[in-house]
Coordinates of N, CA and C in Angstrom, one line a residue:
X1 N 11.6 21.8 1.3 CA 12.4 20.6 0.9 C 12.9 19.9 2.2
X2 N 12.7 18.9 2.3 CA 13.2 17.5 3.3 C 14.3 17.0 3.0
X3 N 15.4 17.3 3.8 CA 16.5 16.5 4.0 C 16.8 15.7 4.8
X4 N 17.6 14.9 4.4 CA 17.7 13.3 5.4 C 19.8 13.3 5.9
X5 N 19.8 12.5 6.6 CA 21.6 12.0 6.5 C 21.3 11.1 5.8
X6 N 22.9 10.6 6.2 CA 23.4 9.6 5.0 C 22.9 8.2 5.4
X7 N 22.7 7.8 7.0 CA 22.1 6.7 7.1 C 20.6 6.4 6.6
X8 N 19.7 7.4 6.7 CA 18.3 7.5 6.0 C 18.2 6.8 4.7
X9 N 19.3 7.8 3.7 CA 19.2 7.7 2.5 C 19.4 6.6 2.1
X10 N 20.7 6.2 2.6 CA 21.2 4.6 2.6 C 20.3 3.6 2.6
X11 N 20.1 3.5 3.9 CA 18.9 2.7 4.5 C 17.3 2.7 3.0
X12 N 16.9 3.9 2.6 CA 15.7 4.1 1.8 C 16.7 3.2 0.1
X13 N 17.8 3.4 0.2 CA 18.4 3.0 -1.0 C 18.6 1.1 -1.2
X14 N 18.5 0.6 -0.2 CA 18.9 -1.0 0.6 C 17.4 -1.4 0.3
X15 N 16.1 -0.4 0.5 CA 15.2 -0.5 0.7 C 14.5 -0.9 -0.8
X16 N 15.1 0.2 -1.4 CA 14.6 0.3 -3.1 C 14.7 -1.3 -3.4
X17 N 16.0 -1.6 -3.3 CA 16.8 -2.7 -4.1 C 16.2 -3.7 -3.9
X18 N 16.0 -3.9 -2.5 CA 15.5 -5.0 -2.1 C 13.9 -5.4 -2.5
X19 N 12.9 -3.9 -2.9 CA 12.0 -4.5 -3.6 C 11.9 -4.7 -5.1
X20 N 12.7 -3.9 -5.9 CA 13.1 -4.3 -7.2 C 13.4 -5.8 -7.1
X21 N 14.3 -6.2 -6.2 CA 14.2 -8.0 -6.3 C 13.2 -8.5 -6.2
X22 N 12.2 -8.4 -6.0 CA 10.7 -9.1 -6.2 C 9.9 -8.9 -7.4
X23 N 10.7 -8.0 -8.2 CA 10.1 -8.0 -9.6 C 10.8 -8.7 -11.0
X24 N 10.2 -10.0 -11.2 CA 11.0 -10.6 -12.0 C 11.8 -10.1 -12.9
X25 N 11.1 -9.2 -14.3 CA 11.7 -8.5 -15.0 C 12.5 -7.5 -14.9
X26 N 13.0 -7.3 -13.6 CA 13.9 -6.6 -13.2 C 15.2 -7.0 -12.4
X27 N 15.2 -8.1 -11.6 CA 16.0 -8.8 -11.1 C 17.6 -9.0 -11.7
X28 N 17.7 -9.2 -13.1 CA 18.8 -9.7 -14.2 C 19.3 -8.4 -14.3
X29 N 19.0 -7.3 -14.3 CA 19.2 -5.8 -14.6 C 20.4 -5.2 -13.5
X30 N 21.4 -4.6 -14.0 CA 22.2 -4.3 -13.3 C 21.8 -2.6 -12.6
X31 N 22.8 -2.3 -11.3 CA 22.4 -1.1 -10.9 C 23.0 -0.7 -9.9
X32 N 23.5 0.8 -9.4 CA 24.4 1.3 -8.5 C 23.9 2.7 -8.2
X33 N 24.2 2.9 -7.3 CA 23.5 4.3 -6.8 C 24.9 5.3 -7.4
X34 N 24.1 6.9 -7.6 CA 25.2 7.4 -7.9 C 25.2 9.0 -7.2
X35 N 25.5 10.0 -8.1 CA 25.1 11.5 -7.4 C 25.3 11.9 -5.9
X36 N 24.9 12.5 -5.1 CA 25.3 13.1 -3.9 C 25.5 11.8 -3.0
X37 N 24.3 10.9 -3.0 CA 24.5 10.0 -1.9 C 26.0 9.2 -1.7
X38 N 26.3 9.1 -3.0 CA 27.5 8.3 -3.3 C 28.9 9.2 -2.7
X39 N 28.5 10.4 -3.4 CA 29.5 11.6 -2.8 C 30.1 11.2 -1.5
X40 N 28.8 11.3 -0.7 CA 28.7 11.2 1.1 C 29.7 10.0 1.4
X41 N 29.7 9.0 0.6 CA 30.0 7.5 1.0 C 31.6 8.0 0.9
X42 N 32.4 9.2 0.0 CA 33.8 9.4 -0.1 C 34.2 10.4 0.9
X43 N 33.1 11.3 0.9 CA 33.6 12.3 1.7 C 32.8 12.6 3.1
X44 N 32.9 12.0 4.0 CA 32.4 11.3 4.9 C 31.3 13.0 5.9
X45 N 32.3 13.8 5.7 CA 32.1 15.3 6.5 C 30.6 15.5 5.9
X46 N 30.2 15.2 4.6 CA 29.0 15.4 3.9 C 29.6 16.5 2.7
X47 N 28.9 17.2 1.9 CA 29.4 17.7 0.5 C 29.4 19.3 1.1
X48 N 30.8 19.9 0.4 CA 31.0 21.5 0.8 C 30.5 22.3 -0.2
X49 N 28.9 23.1 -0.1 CA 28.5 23.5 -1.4 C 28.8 24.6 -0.8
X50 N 29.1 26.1 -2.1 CA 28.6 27.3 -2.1 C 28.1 28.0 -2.3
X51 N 27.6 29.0 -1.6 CA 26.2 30.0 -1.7 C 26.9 31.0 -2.3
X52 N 26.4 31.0 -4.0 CA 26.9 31.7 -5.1 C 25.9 33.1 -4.9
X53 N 26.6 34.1 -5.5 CA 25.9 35.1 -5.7 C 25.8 35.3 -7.3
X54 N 25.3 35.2 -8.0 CA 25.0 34.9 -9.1 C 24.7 36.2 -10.2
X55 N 25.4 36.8 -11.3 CA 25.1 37.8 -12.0 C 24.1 37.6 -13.3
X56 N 23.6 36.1 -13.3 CA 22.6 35.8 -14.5 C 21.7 34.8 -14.0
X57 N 20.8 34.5 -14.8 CA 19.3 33.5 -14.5 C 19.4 32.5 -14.2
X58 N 19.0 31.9 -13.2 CA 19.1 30.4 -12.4 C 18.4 29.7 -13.6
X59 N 18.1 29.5 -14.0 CA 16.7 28.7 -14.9 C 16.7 29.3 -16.4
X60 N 17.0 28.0 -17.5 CA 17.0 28.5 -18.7 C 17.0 27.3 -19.4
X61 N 16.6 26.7 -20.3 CA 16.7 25.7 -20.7 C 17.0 25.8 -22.4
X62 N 17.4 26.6 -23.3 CA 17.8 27.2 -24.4 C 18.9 27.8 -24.6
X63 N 19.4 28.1 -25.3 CA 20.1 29.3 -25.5 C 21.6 29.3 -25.4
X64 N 22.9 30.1 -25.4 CA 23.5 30.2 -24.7 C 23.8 29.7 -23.7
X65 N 24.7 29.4 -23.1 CA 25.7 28.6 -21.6 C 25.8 30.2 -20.7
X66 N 25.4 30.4 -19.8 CA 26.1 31.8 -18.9 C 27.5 31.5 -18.7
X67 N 28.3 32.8 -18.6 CA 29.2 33.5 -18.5 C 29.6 33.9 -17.4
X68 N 31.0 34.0 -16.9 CA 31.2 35.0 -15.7 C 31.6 34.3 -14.5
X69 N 31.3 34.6 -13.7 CA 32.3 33.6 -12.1 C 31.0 34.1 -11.2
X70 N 31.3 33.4 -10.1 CA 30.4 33.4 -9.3 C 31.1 33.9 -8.1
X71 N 31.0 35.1 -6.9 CA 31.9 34.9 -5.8 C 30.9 33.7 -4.7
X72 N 31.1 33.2 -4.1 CA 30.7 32.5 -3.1 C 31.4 32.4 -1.4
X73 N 30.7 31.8 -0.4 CA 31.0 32.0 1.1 C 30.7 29.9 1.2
X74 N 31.6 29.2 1.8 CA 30.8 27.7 1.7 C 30.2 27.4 3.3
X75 N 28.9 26.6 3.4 CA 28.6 26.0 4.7 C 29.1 24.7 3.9
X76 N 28.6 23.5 5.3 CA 28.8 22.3 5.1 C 27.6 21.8 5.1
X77 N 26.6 20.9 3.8 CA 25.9 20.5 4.1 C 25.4 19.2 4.5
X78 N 25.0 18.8 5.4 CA 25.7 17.1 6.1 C 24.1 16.6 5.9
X79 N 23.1 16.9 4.9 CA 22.0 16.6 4.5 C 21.4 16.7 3.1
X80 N 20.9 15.5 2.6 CA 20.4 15.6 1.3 C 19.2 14.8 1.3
X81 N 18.5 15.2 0.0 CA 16.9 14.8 0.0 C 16.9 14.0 -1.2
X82 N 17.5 13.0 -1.8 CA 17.2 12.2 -2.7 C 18.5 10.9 -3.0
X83 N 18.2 9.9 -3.4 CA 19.0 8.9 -3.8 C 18.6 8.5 -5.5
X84 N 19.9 8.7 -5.6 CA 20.0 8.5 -7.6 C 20.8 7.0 -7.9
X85 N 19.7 6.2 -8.3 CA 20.1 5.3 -9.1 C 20.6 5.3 -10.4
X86 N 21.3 4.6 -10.9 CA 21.7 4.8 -12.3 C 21.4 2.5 -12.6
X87 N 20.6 2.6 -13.8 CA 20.0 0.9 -14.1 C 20.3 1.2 -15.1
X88 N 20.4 -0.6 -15.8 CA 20.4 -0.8 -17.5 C 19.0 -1.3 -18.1
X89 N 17.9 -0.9 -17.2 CA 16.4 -1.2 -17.2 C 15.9 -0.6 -19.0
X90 N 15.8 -1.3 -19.9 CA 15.1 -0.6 -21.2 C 14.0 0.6 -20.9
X91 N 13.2 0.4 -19.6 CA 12.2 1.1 -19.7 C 12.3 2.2 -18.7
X92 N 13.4 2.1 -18.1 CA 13.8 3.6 -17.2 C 13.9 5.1 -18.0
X93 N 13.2 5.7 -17.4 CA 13.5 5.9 -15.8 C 11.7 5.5 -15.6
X94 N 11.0 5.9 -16.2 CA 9.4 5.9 -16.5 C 8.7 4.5 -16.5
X95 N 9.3 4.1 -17.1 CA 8.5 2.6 -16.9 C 9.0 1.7 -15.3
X96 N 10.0 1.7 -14.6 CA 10.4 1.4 -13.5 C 9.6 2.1 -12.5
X97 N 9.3 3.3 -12.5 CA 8.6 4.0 -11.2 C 7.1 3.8 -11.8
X98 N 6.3 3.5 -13.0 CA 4.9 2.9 -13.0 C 5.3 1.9 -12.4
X99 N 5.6 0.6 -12.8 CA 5.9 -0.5 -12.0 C 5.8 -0.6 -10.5
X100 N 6.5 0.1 -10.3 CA 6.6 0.5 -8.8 C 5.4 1.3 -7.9
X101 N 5.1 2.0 -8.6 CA 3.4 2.7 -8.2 C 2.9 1.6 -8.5
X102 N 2.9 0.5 -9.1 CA 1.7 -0.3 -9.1 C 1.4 -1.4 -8.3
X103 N 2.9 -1.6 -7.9 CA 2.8 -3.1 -6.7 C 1.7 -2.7 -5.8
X104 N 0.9 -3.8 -5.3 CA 0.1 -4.0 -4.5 C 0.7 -3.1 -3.1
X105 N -0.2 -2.5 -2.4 CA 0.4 -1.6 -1.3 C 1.5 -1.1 -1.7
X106 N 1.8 -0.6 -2.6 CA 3.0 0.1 -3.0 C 3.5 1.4 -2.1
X107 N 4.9 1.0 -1.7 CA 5.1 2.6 -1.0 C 5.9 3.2 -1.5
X108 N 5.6 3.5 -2.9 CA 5.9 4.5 -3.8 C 4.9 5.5 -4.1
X109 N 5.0 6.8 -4.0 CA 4.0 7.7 -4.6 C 4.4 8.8 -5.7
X110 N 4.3 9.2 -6.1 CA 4.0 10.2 -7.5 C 3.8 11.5 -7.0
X111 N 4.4 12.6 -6.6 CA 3.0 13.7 -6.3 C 3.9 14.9 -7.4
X112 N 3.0 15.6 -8.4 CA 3.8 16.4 -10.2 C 4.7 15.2 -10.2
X113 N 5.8 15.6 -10.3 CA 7.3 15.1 -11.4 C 7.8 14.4 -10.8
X114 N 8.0 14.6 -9.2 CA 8.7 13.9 -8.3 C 7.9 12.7 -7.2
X115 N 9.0 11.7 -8.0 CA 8.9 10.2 -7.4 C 9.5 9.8 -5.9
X116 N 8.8 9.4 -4.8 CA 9.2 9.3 -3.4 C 8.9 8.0 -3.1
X117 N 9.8 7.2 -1.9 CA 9.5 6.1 -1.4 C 9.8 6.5 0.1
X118 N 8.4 5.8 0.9 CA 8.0 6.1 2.1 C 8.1 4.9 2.6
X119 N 9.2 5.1 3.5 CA 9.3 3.7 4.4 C 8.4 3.3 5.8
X120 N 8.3 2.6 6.5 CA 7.6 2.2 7.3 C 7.6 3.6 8.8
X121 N 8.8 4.0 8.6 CA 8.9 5.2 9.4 C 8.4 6.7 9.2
X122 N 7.8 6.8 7.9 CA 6.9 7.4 7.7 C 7.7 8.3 6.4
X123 N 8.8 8.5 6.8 CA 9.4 9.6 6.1 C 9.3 9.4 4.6
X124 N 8.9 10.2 3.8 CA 9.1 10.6 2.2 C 10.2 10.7 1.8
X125 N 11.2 10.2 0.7 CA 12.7 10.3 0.5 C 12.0 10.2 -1.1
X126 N 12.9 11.4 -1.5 CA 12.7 11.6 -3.7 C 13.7 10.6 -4.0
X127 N 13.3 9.7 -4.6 CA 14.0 8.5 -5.7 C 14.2 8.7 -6.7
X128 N 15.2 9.0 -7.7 CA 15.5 9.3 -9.2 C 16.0 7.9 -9.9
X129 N 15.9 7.8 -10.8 CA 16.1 6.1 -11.8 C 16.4 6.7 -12.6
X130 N 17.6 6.6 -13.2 CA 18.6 7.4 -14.5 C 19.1 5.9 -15.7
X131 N 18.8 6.3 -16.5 CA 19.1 5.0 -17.6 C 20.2 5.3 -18.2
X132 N 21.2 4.1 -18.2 CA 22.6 4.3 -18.5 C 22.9 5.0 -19.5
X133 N 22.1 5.2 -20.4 CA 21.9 5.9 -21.8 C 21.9 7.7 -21.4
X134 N 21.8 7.9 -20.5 CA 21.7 9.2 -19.8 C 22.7 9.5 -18.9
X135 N 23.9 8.9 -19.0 CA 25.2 8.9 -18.2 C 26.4 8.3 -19.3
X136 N 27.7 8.7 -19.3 CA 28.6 8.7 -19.8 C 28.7 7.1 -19.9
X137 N 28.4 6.0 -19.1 CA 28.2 4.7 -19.0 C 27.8 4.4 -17.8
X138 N 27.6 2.9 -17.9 CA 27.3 2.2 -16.8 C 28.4 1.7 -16.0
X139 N 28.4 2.1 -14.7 CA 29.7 1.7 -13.8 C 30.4 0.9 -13.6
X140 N 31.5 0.4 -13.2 CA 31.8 -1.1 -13.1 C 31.2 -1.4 -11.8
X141 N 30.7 -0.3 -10.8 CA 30.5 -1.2 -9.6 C 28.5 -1.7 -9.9
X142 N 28.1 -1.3 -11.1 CA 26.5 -2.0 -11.2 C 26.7 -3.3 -10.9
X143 N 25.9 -3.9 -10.3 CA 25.9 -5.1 -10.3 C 24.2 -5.4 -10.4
X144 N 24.0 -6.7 -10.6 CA 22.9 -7.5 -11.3 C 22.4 -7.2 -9.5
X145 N 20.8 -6.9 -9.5 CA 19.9 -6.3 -9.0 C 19.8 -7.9 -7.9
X146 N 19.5 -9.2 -8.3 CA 19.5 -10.1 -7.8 C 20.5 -10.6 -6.4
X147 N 21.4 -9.8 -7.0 CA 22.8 -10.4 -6.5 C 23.2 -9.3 -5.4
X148 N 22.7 -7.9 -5.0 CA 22.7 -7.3 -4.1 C 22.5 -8.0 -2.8
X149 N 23.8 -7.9 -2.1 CA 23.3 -8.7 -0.7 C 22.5 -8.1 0.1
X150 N 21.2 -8.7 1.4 CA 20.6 -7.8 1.9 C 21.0 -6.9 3.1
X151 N 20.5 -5.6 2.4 CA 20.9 -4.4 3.4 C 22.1 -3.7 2.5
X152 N 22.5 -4.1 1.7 CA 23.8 -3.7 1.1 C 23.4 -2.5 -0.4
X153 N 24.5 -2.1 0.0 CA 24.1 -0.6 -1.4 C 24.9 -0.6 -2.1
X154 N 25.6 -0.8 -3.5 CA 26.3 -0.7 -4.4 C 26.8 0.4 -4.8
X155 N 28.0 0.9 -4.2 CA 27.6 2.8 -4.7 C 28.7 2.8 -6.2
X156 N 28.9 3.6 -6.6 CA 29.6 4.1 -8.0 C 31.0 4.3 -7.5
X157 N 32.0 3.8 -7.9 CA 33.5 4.2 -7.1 C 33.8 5.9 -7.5
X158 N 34.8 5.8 -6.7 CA 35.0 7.4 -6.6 C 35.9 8.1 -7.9
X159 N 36.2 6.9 -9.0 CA 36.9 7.8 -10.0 C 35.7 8.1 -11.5
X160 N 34.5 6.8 -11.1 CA 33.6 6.6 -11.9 C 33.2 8.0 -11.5
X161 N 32.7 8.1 -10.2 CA 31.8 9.7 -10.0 C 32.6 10.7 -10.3
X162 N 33.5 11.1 -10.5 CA 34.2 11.8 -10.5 C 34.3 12.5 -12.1
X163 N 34.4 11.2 -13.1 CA 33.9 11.6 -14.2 C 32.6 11.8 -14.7
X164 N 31.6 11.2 -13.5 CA 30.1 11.5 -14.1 C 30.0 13.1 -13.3
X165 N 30.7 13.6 -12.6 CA 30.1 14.6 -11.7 C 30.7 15.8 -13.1
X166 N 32.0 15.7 -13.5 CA 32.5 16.4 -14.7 C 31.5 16.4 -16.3
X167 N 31.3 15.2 -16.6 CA 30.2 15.0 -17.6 C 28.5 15.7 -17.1
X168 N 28.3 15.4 -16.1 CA 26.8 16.0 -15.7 C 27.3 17.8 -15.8
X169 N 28.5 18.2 -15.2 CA 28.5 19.9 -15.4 C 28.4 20.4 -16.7
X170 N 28.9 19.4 -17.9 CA 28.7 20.0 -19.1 C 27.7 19.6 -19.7
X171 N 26.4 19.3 -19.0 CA 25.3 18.8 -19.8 C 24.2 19.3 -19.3
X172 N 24.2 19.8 -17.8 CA 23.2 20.2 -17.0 C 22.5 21.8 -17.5
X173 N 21.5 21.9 -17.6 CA 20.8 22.9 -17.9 C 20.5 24.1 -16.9
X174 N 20.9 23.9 -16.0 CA 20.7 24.4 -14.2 C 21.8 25.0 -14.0
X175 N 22.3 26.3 -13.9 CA 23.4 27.2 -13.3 C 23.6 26.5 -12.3
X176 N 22.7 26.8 -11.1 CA 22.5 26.2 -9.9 C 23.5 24.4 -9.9
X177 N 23.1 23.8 -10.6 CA 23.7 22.4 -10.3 C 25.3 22.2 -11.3
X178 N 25.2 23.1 -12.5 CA 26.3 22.8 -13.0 C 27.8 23.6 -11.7
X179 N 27.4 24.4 -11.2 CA 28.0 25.4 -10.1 C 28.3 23.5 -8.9
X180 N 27.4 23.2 -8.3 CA 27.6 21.8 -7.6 C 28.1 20.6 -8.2
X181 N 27.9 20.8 -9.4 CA 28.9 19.6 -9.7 C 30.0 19.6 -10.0
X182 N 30.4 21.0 -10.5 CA 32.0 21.6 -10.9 C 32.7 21.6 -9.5
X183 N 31.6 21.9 -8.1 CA 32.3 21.9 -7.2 C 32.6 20.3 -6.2
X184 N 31.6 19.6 -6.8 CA 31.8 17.9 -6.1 C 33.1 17.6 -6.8
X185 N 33.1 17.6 -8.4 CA 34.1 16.8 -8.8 C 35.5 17.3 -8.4
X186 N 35.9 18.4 -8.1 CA 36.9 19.1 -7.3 C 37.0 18.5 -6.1
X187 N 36.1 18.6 -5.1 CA 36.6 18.2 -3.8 C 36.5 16.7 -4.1
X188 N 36.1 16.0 -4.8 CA 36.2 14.5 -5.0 C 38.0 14.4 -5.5
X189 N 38.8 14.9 -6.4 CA 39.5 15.1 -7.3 C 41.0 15.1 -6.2
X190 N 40.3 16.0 -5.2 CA 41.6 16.7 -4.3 C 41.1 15.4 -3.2
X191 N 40.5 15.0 -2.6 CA 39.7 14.0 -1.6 C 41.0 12.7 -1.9
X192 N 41.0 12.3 -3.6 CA 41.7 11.3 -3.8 C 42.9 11.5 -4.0
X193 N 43.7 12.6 -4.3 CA 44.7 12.8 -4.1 C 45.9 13.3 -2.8
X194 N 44.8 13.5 -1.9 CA 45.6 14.6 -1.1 C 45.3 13.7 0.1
X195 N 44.3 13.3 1.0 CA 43.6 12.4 1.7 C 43.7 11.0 1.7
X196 N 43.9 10.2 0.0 CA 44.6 9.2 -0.3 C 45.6 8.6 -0.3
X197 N 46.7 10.0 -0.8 CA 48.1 10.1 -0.8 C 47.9 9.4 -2.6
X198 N 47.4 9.4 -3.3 CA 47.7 9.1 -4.8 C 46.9 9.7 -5.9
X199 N 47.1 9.7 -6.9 CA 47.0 10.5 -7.9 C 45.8 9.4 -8.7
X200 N 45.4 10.6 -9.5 CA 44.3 9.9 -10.6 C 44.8 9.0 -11.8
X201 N 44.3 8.3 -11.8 CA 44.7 7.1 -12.7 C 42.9 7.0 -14.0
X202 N 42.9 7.8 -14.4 CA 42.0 7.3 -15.9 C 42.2 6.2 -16.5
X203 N 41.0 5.4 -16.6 CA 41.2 4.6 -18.0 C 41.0 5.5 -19.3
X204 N 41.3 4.8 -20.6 CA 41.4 5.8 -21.7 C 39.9 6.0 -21.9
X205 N 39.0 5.0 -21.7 CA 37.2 5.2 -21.8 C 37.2 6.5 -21.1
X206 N 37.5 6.8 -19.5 CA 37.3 7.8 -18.7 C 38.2 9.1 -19.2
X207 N 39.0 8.9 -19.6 CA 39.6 10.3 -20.3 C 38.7 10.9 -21.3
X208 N 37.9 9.8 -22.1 CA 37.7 10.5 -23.5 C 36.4 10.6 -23.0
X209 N 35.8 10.4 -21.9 CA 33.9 10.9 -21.6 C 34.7 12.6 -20.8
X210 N 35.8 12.5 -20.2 CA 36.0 13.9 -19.5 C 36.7 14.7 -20.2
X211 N 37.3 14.4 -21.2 CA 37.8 15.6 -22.5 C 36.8 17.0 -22.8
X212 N 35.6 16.3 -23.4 CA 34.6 17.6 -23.7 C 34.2 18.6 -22.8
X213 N 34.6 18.3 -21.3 CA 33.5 19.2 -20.5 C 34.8 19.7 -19.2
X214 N 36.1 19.6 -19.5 CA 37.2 20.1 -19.1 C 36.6 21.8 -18.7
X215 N 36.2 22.7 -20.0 CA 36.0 23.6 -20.1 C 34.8 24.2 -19.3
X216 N 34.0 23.0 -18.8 CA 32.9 23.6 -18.3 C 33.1 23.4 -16.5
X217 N 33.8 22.6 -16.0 CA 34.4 22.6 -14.6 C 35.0 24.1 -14.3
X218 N 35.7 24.2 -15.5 CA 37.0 25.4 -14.9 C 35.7 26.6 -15.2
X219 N 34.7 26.4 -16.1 CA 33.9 27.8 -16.4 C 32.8 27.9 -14.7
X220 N 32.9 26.8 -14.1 CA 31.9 26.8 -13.4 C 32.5 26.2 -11.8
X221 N 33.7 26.1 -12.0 CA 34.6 25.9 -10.6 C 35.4 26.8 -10.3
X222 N 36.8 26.4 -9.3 CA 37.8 27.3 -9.3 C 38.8 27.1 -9.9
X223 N 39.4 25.7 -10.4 CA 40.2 25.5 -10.8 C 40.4 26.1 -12.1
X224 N 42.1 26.0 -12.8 CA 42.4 26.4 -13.6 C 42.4 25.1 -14.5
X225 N 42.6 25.4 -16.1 CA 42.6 23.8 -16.8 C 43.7 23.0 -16.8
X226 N 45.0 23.9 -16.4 CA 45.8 23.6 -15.9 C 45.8 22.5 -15.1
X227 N 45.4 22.6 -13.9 CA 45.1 21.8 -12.9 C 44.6 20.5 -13.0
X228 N 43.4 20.8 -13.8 CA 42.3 19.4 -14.2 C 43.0 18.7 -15.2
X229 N 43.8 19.6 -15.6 CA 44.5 18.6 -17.0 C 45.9 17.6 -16.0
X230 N 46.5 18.4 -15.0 CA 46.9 17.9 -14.3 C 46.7 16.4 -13.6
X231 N 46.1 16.7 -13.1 CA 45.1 16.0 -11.9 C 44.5 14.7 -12.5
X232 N 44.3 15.3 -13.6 CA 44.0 13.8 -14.2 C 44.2 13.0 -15.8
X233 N 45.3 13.5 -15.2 CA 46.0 12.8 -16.3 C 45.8 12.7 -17.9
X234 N 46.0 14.7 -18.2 CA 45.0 13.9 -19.5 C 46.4 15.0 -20.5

């Protein structure tokens, strides 16, 4: 796996956008980057994950939710290998990355499942395209694909991620990522409280996408519900 910083990603994310603006049927379509990159953009150090030791199966896609706590040790990781857009494109995430493999000289490639864009500097960066239908909603910072100024990246504000990082832990299929996202939205949570000097402010839309999955932060973080009920005002 190839990891990048945050100016790479950035830079490959300015890069996306700016060729989506050359495709008509895409142009009018709103869009904002979200997931780790965006992370980076709040917590500038890069994201504090932990190396879980784990008492059940990484990989399951059925069944049961696992159980149990994890102990963990954290590094800092000041590197990541993909940029996640979130669009209101009807034919995302599938019909946007054919499109894109098809432009003339296209430097988009395909290799199995994962989609990459290779910039002029050679490097390969994994591109993900998430259709708002596949997120709690669409951000207030999307803006119309057209209207992106150049060089500029639209990222997700930090209370929007904050709820999507809560909503992805209760939906994620992946020990492994529901474990990272229980832990983003936490250091995201304390980042704007403690670092900001102010407290979470939900809209009632944002309270009632992070109601259902309270339970699965505290099953898959450290916090108590105590806290999260705290913290954010619910």
């Amino acid at each position: 796996m190839t990891t990048y910083g945050r100016d790479v990603l950035h830079q490959t994310a300015a890069d996306v956008i700016a060729i989506l603006k050359t495709i008509p049927e895409f142009r009018d379509s709103k869009i904002a980057v979200i997931g780790g990159l965006a992370l980076w953009k709040y917590i500038s150090k890069g994201r504090t994950t932990e190396v879980y030791r784990i008492n059940f199966p990484l990989h399951f896609t059925n069944g049961p939710r696992p159980t149990g706590r994890a102990t963990a040790g954290k590094e800092v990781n000041t590197a990541l290998q993909d940029v996640d857009f979130i669009v209101n494109i009807d034919s995302a995430p599938h019909g946007v990355k054919n499109r894109l493999l098809a432009l003339e000289n296209s430097p988009f490639v395909q290799i199995a499942q994962t989609f990459f864009y290779q910039g002029l500097n050679g490097r390969r960066v994994q591109v993900d395209v998430t259709h708002r239908d596949s997120s709690p909603y669409l951000p207030e910072a999307a803006i119309k694909i057209k209207d992106v100024p150049q060089g500029e990246v639209p990222y997700i504000s930090i209370l929007d991620l904050i709820v999507f990082k809560i909503f992805s832990c209760g939906m994620r299929a992946q020990a492994q990522k529901r474990l990272l996202d229980a832990s983003d939205a936490e250091t995201l949570v304390l980042y704007q409280i403690e670092d900001e000097g102010s407290g979470i402010k939900l809209s009632a839309k944002q309270k009632e996408m992070v109601e259902p999955y309270i339970v699965d932060v505290v099953e898959n973080g450290k916090k108590t519900e105590k806290w999260w009920r705290e913290n954010l005002g619910l």
